[in-house]
CSV table of C-alpha atoms in Angstrom, one decimal:
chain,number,residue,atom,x,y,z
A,1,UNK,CA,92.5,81.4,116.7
A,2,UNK,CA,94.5,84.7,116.6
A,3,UNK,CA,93.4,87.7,115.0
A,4,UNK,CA,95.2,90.2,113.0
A,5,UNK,CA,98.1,91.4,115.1
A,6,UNK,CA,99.7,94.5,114.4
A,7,UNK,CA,103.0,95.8,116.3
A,8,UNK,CA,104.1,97.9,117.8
A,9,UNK,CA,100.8,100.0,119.1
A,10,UNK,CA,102.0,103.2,119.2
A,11,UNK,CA,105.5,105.3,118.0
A,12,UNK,CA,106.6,108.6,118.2
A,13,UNK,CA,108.6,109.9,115.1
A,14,UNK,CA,110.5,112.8,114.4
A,15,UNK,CA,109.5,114.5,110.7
A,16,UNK,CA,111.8,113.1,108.2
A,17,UNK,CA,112.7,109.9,109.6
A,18,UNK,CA,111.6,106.8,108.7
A,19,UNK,CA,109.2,104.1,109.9
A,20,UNK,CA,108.0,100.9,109.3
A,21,UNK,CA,105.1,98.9,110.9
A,22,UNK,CA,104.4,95.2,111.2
A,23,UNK,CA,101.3,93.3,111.2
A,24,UNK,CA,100.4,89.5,111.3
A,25,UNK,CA,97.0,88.1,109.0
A,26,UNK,CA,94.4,86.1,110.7
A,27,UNK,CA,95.1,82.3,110.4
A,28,UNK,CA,94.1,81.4,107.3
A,29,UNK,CA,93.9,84.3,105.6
A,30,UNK,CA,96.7,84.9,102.8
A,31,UNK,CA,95.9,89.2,101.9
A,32,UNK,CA,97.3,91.6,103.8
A,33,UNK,CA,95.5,95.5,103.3
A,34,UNK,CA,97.0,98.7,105.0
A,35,UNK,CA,94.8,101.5,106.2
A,36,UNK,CA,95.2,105.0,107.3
A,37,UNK,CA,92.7,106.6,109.9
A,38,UNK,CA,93.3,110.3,110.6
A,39,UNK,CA,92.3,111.5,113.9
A,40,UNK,CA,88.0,111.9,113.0
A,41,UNK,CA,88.0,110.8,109.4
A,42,UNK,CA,87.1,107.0,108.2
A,43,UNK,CA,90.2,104.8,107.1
A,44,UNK,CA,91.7,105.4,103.9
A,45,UNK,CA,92.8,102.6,101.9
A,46,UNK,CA,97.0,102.3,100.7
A,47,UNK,CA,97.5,98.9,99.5
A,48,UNK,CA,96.8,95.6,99.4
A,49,UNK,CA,99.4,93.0,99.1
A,50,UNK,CA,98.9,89.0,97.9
A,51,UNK,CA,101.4,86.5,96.8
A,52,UNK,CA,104.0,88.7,98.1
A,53,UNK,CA,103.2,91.8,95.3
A,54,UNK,CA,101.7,95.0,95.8
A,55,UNK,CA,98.5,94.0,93.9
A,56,UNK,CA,96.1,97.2,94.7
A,57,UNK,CA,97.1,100.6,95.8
A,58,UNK,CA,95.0,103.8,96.6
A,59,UNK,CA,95.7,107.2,96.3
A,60,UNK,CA,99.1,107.7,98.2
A,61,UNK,CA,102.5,108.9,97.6
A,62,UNK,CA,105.6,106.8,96.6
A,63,UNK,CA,106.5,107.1,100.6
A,64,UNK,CA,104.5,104.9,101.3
A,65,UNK,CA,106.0,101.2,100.5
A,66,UNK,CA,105.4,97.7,101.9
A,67,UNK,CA,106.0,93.9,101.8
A,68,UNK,CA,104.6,90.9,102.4
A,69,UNK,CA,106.6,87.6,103.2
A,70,UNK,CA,106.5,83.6,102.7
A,71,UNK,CA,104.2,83.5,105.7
A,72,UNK,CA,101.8,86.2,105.0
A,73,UNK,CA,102.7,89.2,107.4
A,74,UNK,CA,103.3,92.3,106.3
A,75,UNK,CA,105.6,95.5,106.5
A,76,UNK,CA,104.0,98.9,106.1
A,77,UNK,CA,107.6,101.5,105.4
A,78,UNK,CA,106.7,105.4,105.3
A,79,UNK,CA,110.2,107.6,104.3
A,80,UNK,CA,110.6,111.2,105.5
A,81,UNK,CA,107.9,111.5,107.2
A,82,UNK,CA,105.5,114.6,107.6
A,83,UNK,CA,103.7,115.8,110.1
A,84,UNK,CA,100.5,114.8,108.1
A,85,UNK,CA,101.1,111.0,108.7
A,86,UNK,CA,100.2,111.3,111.7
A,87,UNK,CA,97.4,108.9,112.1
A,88,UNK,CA,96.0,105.8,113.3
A,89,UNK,CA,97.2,102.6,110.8
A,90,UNK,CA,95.3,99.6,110.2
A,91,UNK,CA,96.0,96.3,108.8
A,92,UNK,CA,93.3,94.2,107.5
A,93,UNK,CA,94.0,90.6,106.3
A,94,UNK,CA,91.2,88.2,104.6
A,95,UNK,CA,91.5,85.7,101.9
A,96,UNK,CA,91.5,86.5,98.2
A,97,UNK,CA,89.2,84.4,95.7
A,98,UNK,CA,86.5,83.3,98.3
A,99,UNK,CA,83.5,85.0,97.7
A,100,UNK,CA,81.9,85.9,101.2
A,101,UNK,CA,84.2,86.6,103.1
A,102,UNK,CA,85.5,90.1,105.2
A,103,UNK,CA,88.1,91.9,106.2
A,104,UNK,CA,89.0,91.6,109.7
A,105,UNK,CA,91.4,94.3,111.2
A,106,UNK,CA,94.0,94.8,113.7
A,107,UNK,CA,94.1,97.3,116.8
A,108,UNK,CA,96.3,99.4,115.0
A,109,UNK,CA,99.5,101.3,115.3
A,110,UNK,CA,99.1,104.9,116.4
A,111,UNK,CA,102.0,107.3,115.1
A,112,UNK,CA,102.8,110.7,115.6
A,113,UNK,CA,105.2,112.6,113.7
A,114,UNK,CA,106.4,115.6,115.6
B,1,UNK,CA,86.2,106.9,92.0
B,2,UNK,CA,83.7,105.3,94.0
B,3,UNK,CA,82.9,107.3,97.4
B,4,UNK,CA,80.8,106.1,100.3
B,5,UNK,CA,78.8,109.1,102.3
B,6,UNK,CA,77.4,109.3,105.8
B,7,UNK,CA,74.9,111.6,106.4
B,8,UNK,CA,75.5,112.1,110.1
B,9,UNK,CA,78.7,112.9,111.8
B,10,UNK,CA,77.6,113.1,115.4
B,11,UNK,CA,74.2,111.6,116.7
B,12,UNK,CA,73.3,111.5,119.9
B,13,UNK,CA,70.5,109.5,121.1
B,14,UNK,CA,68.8,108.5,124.4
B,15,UNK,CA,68.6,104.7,125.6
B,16,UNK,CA,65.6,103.0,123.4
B,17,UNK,CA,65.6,105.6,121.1
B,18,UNK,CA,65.4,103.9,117.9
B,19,UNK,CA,68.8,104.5,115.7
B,20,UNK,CA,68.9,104.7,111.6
B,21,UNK,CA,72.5,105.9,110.3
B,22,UNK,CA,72.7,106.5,106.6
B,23,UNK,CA,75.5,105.4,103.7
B,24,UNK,CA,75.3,106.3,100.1
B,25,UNK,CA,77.8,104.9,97.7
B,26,UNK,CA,78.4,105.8,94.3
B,27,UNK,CA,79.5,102.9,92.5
B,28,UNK,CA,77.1,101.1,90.4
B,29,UNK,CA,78.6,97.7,89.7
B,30,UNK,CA,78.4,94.8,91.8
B,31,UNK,CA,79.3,95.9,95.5
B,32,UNK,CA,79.8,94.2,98.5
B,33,UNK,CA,78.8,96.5,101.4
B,34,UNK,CA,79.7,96.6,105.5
B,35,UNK,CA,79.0,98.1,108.6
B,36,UNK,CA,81.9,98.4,111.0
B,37,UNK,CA,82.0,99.9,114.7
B,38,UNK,CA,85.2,101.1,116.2
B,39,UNK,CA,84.2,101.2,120.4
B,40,UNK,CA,86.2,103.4,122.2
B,41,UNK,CA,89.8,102.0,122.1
B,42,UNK,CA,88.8,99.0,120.5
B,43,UNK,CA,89.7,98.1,116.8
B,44,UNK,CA,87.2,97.8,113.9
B,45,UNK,CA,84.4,95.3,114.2
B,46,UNK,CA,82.0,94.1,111.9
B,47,UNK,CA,78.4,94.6,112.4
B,48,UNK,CA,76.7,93.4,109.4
B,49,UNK,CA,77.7,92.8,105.6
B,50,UNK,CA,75.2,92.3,102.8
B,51,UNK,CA,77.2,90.1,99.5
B,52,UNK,CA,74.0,89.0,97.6
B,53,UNK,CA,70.5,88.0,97.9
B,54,UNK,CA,67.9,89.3,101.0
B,55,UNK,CA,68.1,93.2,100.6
B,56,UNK,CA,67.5,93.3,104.7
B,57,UNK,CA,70.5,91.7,106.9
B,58,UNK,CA,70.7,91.1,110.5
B,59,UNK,CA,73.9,91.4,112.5
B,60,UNK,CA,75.1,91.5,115.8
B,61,UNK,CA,73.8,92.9,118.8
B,62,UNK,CA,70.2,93.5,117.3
B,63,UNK,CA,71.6,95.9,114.3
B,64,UNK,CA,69.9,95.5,110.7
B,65,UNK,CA,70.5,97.0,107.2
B,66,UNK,CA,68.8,97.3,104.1
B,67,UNK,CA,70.1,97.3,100.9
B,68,UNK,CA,68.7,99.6,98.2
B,69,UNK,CA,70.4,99.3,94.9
B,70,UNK,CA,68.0,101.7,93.5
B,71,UNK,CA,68.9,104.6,95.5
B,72,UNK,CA,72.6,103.4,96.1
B,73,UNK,CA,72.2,102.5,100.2
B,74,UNK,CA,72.5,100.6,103.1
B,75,UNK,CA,71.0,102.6,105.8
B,76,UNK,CA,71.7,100.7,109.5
B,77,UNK,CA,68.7,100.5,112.0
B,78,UNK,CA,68.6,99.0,115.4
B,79,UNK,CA,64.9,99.3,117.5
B,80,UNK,CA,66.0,100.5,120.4
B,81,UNK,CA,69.5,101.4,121.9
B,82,UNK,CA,71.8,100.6,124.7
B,83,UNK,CA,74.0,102.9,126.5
B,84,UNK,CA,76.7,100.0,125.4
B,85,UNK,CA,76.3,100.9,121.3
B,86,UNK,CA,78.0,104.4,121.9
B,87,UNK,CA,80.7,104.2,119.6
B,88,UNK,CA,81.5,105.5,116.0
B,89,UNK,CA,80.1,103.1,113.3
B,90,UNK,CA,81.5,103.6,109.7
B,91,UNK,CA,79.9,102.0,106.3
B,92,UNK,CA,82.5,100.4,103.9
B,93,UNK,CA,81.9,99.4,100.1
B,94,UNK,CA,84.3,96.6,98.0
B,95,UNK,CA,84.1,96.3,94.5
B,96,UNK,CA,83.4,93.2,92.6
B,97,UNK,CA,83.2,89.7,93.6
B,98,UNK,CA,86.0,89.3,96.1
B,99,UNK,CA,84.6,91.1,99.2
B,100,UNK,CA,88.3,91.0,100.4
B,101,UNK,CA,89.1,93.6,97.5
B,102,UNK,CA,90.2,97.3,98.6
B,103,UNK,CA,87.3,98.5,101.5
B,104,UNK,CA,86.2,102.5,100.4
B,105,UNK,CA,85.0,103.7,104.2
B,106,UNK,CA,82.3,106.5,104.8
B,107,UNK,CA,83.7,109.6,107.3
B,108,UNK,CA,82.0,107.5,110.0
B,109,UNK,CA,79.1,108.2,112.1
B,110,UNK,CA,79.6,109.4,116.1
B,111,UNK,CA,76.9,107.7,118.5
B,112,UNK,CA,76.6,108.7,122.2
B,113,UNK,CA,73.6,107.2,124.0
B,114,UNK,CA,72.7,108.9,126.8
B,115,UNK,CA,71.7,106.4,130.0
């Protein structure tokens, strides 16, 4: 049974490019949640998507955007990015409407904006 | 805004010390709550979560938390610790009846065990 997979694990960007990030659910599961970590801080949420819409978002700029598709994984895009993205990002995938359950997260993608 | 608070950033213990790390949260609906460890290059994990019922729950490797609603916490104990349990551990509140819903995290807690 794999877990979440996220790709790649780590990326060097310059500041104002753009990047996007990947990330596979656990089977089964059908919610896909993004997470920023900065280095010594606890994750922050972004959003959450289900049914292939942004369904919950936290507290973070318009630069961040995402999808999900058909088969559940998700995209996580950041646009001209600053040198305060730089963080460790987390997917989390679980499955919406059954009580219970968890979130279960991925390794993470580790990017630096230089 | 609901906010989750750890009490201790950096603890630092020595093997069979006894271990109690604190989270506060300040929501006051229903809550779902969590305790995750992140090991040293490893991804999040969780330790323990508490949904409903029994206000004291056991999770893995020997880690326990209780659940006071009246003071807002869920404070996680373990008896005595290994050298193997240094890691950072962060506490993690959901809103509402779907435990999948958006996860608020505490700043996280440091643990070294000294051998």
């Amino acid at each position: 049974d794999a877990g979440v997979t996220q790709s790649p694990t780590h990326l060097i960007k310059t500041r104002g490019q753009q990047v996007t990030l990947r990330c596979s659910p656990k089977s089964g599961h059908d919610t896909v949640s993004w997470y920023q970590q900065a280095l010594g801080q606890g994750p922050q949420f972004i959003f959450q998507y289900y049914e292939e819409e942004e369904r919950q978002r936290g507290n973070f700029p318009d630069r961040f955007s995402g999808h999900q598709f058909p088969n559940y994984s998700s995209e996580l895009n950041v646009n001209a990015l600053l040198l305060g993205d730089s963080a460790l990002y987390l997917c989390a995938s679980s499955l919406v409407g059954r009580e219970n359950t968890e979130a279960f997260f991925g390794q993470g993608t580790r990017l630096t904006v230089v | 805004a609901q906010s989750v608070s750890q009490h201790n950033h950096h603890v630092i213990l020595s093997e069979a010390a006894s271990l109690e790390l604190g989270c506060n949260y300040s929501y006051g609906g229903t809550v779902n709550l969590f305790w995750y460890v992140q090991y040293p290059g490893q991804h999040l994990q969780l330790l323990l979560k508490y949904f409903s019922g029994d206000p004291l729950v056991k999770g893995i490797k020997g880690f326990e938390a209780e659940f006071i609603k009246s003071k807002f916490s869920f404070n996680l104990r373990k008896p005595s610790v290994q050298w193997s349990d240094t890691a950072e551990y962060f506490c993690a509140v959901s809103r509402g009846n779907n435990a999948g819903n958006m996860l608020t995290f505490g700043g996280g807690t440091r643990l070294m065990v000294k051998p």
